[in-house]
mmCIF file of C-alpha atoms in Angstrom:
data_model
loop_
_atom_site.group_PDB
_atom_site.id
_atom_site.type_symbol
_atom_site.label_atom_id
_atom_site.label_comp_id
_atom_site.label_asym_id
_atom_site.label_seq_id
_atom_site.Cartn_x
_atom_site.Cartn_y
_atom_site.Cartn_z
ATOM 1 C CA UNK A 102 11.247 6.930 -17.455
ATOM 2 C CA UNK A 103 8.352 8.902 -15.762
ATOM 3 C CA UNK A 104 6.667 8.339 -12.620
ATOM 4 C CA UNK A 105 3.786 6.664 -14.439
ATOM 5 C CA UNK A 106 5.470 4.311 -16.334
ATOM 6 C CA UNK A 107 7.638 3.003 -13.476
ATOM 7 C CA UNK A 108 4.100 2.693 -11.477
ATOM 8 C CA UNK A 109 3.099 0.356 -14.267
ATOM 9 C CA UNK A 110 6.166 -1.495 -14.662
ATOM 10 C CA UNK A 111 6.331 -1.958 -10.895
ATOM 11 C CA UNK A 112 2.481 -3.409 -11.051
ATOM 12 C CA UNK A 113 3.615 -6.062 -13.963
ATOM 13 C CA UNK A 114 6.269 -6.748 -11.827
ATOM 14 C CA UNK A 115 4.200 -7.204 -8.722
ATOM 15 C CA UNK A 116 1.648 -9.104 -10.555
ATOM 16 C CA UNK A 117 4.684 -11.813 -12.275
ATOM 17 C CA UNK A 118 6.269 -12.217 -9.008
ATOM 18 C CA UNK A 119 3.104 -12.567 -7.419
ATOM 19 C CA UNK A 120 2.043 -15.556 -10.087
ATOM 20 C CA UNK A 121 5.243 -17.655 -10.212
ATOM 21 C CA UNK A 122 5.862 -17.508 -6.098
ATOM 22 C CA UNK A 123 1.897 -18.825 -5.767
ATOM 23 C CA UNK A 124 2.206 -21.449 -8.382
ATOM 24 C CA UNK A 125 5.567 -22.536 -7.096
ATOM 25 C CA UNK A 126 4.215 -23.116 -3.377
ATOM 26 C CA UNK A 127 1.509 -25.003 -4.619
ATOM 27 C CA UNK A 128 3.802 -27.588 -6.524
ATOM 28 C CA UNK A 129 5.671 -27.387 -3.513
ATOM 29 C CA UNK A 130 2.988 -28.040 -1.047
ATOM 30 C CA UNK A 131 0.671 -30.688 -2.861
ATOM 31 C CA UNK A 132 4.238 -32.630 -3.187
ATOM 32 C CA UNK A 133 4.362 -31.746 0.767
ATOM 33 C CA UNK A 134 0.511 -32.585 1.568
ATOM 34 C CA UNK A 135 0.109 -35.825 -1.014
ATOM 35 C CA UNK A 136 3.451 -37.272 -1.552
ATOM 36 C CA UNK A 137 4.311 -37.446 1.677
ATOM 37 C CA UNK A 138 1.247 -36.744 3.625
ATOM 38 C CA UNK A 139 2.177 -33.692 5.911
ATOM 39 C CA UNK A 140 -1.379 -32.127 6.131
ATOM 40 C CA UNK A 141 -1.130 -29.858 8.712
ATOM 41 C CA UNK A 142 -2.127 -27.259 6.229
ATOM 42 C CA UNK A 143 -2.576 -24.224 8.793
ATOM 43 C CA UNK A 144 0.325 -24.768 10.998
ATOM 44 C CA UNK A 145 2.494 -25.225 7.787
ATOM 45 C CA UNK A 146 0.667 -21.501 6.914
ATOM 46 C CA UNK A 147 1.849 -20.332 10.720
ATOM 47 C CA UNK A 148 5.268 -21.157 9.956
ATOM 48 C CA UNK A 149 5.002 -19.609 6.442
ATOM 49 C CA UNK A 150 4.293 -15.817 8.481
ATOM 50 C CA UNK A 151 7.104 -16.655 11.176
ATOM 51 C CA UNK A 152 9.474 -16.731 8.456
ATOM 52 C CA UNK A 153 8.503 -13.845 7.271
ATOM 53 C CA UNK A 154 8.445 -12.122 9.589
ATOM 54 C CA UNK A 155 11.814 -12.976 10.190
ATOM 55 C CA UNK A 156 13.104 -12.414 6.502
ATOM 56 C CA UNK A 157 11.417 -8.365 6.569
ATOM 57 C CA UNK A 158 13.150 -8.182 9.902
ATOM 58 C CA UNK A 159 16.435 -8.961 8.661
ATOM 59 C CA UNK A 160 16.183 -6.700 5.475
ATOM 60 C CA UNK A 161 14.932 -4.100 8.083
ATOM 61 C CA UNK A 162 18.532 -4.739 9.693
ATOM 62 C CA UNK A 163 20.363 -3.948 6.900
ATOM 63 C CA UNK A 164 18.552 -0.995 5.922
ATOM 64 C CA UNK A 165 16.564 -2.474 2.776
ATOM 65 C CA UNK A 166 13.608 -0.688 4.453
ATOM 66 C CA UNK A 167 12.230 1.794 6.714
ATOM 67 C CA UNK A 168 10.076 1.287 9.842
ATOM 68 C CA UNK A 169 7.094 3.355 9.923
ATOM 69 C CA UNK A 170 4.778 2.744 13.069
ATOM 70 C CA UNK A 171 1.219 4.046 12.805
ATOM 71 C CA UNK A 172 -1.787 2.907 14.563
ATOM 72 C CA UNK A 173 -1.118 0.000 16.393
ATOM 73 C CA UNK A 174 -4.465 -0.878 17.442
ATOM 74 C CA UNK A 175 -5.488 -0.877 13.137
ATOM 75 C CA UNK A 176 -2.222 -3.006 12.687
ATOM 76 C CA UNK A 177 -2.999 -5.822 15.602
ATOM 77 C CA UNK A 178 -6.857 -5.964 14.382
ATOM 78 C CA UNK A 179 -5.583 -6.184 10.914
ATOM 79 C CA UNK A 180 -3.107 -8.900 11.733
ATOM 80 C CA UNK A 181 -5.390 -11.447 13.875
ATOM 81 C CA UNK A 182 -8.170 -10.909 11.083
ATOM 82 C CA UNK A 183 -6.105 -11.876 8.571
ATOM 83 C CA UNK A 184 -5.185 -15.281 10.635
ATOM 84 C CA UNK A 185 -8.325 -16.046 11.380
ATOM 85 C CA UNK A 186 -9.474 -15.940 7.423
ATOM 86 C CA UNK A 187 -6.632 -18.383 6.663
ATOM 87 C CA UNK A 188 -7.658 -20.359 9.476
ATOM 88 C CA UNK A 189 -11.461 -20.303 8.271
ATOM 89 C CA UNK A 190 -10.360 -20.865 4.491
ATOM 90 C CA UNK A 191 -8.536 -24.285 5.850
ATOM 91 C CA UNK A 192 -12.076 -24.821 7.814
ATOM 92 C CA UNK A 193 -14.132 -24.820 4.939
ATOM 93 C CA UNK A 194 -11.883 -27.110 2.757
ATOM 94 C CA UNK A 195 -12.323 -29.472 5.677
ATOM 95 C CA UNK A 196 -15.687 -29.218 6.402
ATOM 96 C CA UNK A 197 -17.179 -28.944 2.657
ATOM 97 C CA UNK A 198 -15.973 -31.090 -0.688
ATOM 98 C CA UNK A 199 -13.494 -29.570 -2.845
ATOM 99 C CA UNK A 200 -16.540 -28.211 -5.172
ATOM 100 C CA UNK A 201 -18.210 -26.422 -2.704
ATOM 101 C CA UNK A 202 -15.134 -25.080 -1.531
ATOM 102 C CA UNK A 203 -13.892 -23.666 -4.621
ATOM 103 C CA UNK A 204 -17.634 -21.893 -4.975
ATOM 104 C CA UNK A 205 -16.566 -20.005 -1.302
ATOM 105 C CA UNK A 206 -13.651 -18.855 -3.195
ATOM 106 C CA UNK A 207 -15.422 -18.043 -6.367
ATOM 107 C CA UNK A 208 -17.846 -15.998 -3.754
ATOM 108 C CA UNK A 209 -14.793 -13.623 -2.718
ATOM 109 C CA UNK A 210 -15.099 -11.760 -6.018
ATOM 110 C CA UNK A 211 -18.358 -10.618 -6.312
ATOM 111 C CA UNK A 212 -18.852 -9.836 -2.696
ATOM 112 C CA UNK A 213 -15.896 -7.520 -2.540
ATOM 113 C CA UNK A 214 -17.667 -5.739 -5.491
ATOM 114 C CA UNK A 215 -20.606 -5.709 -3.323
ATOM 115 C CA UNK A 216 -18.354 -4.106 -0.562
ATOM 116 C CA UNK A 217 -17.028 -1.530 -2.236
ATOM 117 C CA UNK A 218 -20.020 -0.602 -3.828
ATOM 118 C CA UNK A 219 -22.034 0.114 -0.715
ATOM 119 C CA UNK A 220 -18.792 1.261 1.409
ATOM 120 C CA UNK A 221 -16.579 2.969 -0.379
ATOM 121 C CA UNK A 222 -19.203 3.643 -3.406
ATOM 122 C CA UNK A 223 -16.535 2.688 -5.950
ATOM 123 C CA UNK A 224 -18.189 2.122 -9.511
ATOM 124 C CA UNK A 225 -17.388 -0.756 -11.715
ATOM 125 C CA UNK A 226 -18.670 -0.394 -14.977
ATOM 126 C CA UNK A 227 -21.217 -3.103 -16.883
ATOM 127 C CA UNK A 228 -17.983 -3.601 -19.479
ATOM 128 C CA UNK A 229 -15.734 -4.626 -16.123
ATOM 129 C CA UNK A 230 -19.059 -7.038 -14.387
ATOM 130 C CA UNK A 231 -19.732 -8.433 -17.583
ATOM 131 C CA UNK A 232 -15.938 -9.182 -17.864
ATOM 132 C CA UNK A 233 -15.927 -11.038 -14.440
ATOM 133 C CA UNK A 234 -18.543 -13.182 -14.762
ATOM 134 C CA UNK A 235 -16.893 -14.714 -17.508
ATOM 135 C CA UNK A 236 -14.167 -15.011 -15.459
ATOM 136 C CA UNK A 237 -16.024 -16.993 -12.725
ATOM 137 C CA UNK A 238 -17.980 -18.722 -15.218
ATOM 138 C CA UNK A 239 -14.517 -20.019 -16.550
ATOM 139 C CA UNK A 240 -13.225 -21.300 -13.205
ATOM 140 C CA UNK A 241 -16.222 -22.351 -11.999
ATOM 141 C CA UNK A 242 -16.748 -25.115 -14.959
ATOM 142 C CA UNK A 243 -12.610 -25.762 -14.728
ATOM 143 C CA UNK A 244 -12.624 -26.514 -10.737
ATOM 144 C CA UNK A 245 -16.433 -27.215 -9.257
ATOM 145 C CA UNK A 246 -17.331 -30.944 -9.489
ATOM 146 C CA UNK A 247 -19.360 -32.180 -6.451
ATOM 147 C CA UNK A 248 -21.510 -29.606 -4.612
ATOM 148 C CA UNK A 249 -22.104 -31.491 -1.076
ATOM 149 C CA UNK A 250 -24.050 -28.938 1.398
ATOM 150 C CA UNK A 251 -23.724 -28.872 5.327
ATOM 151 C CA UNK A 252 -24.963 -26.351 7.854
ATOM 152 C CA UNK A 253 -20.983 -26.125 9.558
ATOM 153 C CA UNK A 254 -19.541 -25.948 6.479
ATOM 154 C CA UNK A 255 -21.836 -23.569 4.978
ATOM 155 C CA UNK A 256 -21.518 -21.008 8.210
ATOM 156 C CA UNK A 257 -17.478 -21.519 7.779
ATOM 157 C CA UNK A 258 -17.583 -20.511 4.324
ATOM 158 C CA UNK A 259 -19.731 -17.412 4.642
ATOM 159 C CA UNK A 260 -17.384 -16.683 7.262
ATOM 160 C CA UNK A 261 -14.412 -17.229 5.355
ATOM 161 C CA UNK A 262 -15.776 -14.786 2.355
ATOM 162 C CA UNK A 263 -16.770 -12.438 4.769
ATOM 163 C CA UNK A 264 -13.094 -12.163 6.615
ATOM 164 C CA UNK A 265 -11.232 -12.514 3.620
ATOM 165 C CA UNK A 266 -13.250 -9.772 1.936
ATOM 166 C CA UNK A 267 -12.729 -7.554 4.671
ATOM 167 C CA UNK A 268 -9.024 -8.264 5.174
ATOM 168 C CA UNK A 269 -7.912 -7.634 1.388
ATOM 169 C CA UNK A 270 -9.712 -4.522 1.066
ATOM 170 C CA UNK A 271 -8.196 -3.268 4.609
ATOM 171 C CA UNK A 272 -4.743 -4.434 2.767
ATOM 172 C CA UNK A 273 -5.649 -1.623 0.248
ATOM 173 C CA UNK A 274 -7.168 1.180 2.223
ATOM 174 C CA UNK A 275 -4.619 1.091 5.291
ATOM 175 C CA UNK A 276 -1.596 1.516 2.548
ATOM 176 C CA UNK A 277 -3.597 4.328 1.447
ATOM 177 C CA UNK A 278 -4.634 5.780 4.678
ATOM 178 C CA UNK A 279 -1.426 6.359 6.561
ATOM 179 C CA UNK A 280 1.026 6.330 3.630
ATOM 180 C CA UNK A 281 2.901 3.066 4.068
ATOM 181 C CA UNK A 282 4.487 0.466 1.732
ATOM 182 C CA UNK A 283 3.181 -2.994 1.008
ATOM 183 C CA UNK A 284 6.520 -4.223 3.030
ATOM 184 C CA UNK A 285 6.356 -1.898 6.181
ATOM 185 C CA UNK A 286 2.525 -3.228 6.583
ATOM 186 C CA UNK A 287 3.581 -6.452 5.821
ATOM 187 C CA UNK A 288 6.508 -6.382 8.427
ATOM 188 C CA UNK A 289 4.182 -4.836 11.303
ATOM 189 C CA UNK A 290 0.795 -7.044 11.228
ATOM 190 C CA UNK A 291 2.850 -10.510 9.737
ATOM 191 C CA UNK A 292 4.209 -11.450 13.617
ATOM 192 C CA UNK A 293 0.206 -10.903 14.923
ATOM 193 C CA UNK A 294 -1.096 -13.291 11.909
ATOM 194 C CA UNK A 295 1.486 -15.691 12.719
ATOM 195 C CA UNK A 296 0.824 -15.613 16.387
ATOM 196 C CA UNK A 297 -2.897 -16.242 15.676
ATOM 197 C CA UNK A 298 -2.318 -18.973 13.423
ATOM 198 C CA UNK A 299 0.691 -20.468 15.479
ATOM 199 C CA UNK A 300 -1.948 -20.452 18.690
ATOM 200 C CA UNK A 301 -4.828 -22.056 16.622
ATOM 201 C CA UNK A 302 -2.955 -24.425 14.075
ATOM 202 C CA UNK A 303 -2.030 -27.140 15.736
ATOM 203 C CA UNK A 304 -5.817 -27.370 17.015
ATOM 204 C CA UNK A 305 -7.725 -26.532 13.749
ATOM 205 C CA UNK A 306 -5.715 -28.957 11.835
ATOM 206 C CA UNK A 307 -5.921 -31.948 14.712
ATOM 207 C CA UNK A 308 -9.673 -31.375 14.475
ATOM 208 C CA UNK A 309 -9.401 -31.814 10.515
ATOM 209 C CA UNK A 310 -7.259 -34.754 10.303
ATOM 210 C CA UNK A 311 -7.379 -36.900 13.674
ATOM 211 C CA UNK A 312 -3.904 -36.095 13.606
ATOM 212 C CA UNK A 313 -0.948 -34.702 15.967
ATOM 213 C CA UNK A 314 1.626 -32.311 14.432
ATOM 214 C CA UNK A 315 3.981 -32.916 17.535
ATOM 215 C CA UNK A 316 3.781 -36.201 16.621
ATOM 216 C CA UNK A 317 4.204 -36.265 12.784
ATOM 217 C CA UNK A 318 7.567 -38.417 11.783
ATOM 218 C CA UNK A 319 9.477 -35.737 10.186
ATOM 219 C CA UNK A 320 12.068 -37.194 7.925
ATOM 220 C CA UNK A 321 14.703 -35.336 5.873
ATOM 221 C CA UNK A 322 12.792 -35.230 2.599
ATOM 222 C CA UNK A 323 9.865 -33.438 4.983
ATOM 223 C CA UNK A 324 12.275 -31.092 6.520
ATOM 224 C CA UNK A 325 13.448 -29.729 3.088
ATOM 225 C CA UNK A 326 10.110 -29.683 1.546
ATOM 226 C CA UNK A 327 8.837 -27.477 4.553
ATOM 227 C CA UNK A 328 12.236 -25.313 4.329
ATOM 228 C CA UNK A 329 11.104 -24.854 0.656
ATOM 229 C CA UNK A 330 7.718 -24.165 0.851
ATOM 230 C CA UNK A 331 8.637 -21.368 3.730
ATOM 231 C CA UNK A 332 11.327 -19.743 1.753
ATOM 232 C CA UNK A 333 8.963 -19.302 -1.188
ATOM 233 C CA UNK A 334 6.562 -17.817 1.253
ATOM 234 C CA UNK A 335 8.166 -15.095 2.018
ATOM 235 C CA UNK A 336 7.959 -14.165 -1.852
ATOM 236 C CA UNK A 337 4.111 -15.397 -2.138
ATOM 237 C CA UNK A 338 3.165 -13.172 1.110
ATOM 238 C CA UNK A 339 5.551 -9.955 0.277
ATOM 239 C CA UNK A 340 3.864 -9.911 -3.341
ATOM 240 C CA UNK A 341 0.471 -10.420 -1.788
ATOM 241 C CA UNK A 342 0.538 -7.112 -0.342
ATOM 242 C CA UNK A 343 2.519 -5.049 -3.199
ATOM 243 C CA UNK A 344 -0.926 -6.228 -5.268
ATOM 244 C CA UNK A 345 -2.991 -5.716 -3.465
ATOM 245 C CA UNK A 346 -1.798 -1.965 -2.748
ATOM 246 C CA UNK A 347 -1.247 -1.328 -6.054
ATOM 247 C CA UNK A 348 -3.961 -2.535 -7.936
ATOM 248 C CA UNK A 349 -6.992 -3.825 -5.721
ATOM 249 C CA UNK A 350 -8.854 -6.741 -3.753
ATOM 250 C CA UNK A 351 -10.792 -7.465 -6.784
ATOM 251 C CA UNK A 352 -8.059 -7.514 -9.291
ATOM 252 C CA UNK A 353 -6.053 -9.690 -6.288
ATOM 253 C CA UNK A 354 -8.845 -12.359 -6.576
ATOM 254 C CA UNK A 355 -8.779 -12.178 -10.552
ATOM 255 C CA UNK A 356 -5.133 -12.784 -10.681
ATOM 256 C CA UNK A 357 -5.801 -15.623 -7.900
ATOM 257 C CA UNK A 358 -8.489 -17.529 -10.643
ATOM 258 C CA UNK A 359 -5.497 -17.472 -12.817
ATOM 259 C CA UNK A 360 -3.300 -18.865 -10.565
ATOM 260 C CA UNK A 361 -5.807 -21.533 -9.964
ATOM 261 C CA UNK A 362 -6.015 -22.041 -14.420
ATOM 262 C CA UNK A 363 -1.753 -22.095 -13.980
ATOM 263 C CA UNK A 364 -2.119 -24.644 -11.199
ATOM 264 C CA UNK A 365 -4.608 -27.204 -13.078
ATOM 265 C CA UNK A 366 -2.239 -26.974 -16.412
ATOM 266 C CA UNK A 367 0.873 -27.313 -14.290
ATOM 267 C CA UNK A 368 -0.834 -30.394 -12.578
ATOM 268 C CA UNK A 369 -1.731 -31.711 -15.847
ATOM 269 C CA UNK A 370 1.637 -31.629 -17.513
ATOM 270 C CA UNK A 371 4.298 -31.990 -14.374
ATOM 271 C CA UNK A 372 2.191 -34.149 -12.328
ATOM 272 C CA UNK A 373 -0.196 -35.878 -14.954
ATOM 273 C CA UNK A 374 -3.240 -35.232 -12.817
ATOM 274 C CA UNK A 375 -6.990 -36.193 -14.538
ATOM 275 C CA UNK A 376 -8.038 -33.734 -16.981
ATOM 276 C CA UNK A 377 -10.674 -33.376 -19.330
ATOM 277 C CA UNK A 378 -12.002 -31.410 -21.732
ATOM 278 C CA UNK A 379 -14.569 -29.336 -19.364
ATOM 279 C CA UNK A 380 -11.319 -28.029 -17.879
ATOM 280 C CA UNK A 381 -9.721 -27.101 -20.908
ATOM 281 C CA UNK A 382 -13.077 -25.034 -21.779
ATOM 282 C CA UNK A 383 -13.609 -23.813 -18.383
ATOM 283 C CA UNK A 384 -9.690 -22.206 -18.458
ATOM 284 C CA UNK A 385 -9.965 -20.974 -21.612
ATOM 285 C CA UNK A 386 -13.354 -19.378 -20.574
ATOM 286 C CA UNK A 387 -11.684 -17.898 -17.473
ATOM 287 C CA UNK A 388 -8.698 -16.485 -19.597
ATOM 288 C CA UNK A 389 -11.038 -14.658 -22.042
ATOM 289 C CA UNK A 390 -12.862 -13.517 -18.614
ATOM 290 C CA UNK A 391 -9.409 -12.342 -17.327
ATOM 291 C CA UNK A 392 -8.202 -10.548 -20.905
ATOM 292 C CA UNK A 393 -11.454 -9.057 -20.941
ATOM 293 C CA UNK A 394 -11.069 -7.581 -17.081
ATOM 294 C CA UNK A 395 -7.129 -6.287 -17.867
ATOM 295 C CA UNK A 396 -8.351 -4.601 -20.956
ATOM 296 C CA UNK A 397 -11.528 -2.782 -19.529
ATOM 297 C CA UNK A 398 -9.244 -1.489 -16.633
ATOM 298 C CA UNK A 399 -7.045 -0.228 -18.675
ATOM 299 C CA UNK A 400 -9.212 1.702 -20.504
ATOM 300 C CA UNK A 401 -10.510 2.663 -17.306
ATOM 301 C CA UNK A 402 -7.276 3.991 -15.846
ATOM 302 C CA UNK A 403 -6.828 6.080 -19.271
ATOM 303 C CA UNK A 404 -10.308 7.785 -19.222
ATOM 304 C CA UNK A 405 -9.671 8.906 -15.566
ATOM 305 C CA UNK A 406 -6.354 10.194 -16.496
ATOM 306 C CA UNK A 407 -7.227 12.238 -18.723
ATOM 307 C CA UNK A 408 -10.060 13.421 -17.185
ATOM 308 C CA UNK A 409 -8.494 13.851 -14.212
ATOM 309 C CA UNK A 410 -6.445 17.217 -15.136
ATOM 310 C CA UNK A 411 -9.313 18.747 -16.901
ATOM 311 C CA UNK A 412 -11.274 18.583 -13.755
ATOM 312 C CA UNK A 413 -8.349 20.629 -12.323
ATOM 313 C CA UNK A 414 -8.293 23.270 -14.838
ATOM 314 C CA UNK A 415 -12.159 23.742 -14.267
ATOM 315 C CA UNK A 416 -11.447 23.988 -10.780
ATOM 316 C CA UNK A 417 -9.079 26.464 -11.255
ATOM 317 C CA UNK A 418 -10.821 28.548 -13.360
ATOM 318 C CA UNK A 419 -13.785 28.986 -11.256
ATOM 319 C CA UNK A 420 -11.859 28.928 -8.052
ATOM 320 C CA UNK A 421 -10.009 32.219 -8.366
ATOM 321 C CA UNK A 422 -8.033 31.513 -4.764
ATOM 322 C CA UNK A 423 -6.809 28.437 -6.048
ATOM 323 C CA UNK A 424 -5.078 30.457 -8.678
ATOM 324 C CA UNK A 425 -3.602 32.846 -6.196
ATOM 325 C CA UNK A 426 -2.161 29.874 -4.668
ATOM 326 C CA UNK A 427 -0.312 28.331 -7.772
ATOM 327 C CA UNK A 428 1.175 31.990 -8.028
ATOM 328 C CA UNK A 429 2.526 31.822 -4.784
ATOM 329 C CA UNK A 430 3.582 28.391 -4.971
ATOM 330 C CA UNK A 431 5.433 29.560 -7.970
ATOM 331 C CA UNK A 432 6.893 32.175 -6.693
ATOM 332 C CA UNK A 433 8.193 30.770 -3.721
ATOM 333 C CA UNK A 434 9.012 27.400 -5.276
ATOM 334 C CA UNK A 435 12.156 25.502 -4.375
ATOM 335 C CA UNK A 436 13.901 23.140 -6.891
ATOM 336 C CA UNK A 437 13.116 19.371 -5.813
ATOM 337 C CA UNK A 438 13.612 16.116 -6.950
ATOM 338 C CA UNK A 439 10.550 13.577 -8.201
ATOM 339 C CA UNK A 440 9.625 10.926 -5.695
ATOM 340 C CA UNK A 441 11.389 8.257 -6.214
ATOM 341 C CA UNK A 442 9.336 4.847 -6.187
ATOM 342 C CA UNK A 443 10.483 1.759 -4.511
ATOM 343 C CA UNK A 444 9.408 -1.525 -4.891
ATOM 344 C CA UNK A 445 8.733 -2.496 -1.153
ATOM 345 C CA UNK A 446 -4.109 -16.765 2.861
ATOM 346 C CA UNK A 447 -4.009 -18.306 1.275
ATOM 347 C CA UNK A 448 -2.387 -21.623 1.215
ATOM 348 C CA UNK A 449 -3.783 -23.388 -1.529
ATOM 349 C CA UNK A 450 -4.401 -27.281 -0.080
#
């Protein structure tokens, strides 16, 4: 198997693992949140990065990974802006109705296109824009009901975008930057978004439910729950990070609409939540927007592969040191082996 085609079967993999963890800690935490009305939504999410932390230390124990250190001023900035979007994301669920806030999280996709467009003046193509409005059209007629305005809410949603925006595509370009694995990024910044969020929670989420945490009754059936929906964290946060590096921030948020599409059907069938027929249309509108975006990238990926060498071989050709250098290279080449590839905020309320 070649280097390219374990990349891609590493991606699918990243991009399963990353579905089934999300929709499974959603099951588990509506049961958590509804059933038996533990809503301390961004504490729960503090505890969720503890444990992970704690699970990536372990495996860094017994060896399943290596420590690389880099900038530590990039990884404790990187860390506390990623709590503070979760935070903010909780915020604006609190602070606006459920429509409004699934419009702030419709919002993520097309301003990170808008990011990386004037930043990092990465092109998407009409076939790929035209792709994810469908996709947004989809969700938005599947999840947006009631579209109550407020001036706090608003500001905390605009924040929210903005942080969350920022925060994935840092995800991306930091992996890229100094060389590390979705894990060993994970691993460093996870104990500085916990810390942030473990600081924080227990006063965001008194000031969104009149409620104590301290003080919550915490039976058995709550203790497990919160065991569960911690374990399965680990999983949800881990792939989180492997997508994000290998794909990117926008296809992140795509594969987060379907996620959402997974949710509503799983809600539908498992927990016989209302549904209607606008949601049916609206999923099946966001799947054809989702085909549509896998498709164009792939084509995408292809066309710059194969462009990609003949850009080389016109470099070469009118760069005559550049050929000098491949002699040498030759010439003084050593047998090696090929790099070897290893696989290294949301809550939803």
């Amino acid at each position: 198997m070649g280097d390219g085609e374990r990349f891609q079967l590493g991606t699918v993999g990243a991009l399963g693992l990353s579905v089934v963890s999300s929709v499974s800690i959603v099951i588990c935490n509506k049961a958590l949140i509804s059933s038996l009305g533990f809503t301390f939504a961004t504490t729960l999410t503090s505890w969720h990065l503890l444990v992970t932390f704690c699970s990536l230390h372990v495996a860094l124990w017994m060896k399943f990974f290596e420590h690389k250190s880099f900038d530590q001023k990039v990884v404790v900035g990187f860390g506390i802006l990623n709590g503070i979007s979760i935070g903010l994301l909780n915020l604006s669920l609190g602070f606006n109705s459920v429509g409004f806030y699934q419009m702030t999280k419709l919002a993520i996709i097309p301003f990170t296109v808008l990011l990386e467009t004037l930043f990092f003046r990465k092109t998407f193509s009409r076939s790929i824009q035209l792709s994810l409005v469908i996709l947004l059209l989809g969700v938005g007629i599947a999840t947006v009901t009631d579209l109550q305005l407020n001036v706090l809410g608003s500001v905390l949603s605009l924040l929210a975008v903005i942080t969350t925006c920022i925060a994935q595509i840092m995800t991306n370009n930091i992996q890229k930057r100094f060389k590390v694995t979705s894990t060993q990024l994970l691993y460093q910044s996870c104990l500085y978004q916990a810390l942030t969020l473990v600081t924080t929670g227990p006063f965001v989420d008194r000031l969104l439910t009149n409620q104590n945490v301290f003080a919550f009754k915490y039976t058995p059936q709550v203790l497990v729950f919160i065991v569960l929906s911690c374990l399965i964290s680990v999983s949800v946060n881990f792939s989180t990070f492997l997508v994000i590096g290998k794909t990117s921030p926008v296809t992140y948020q795509v594969l987060g609409h379907l996620k959402t599409c997974l949710v509503l059907a799983f809600g539908y069938v498992l927990l016989h939540d209302p549904f209607s027929w606008r949601n049916i249309l609206g999923i099946l509108i966001a799947l054809i927007g989702m085909v549509l975006y896998s498709y164009y990238c792939h084509i995408q990926n292809q066309q710059k592969s194969v462009e990609a060498p003949a850009q080389l071989s016109q470099a070469k050709e009118s760069d005559p040191l550049i050929n000098l250098e491949d002699s040498a290279s030759t010439i003084n080449a050593v047998p090696s082996t090929a790099p070897e590839w290893k696989p290294n905020k949301d809550l939803e309320a």
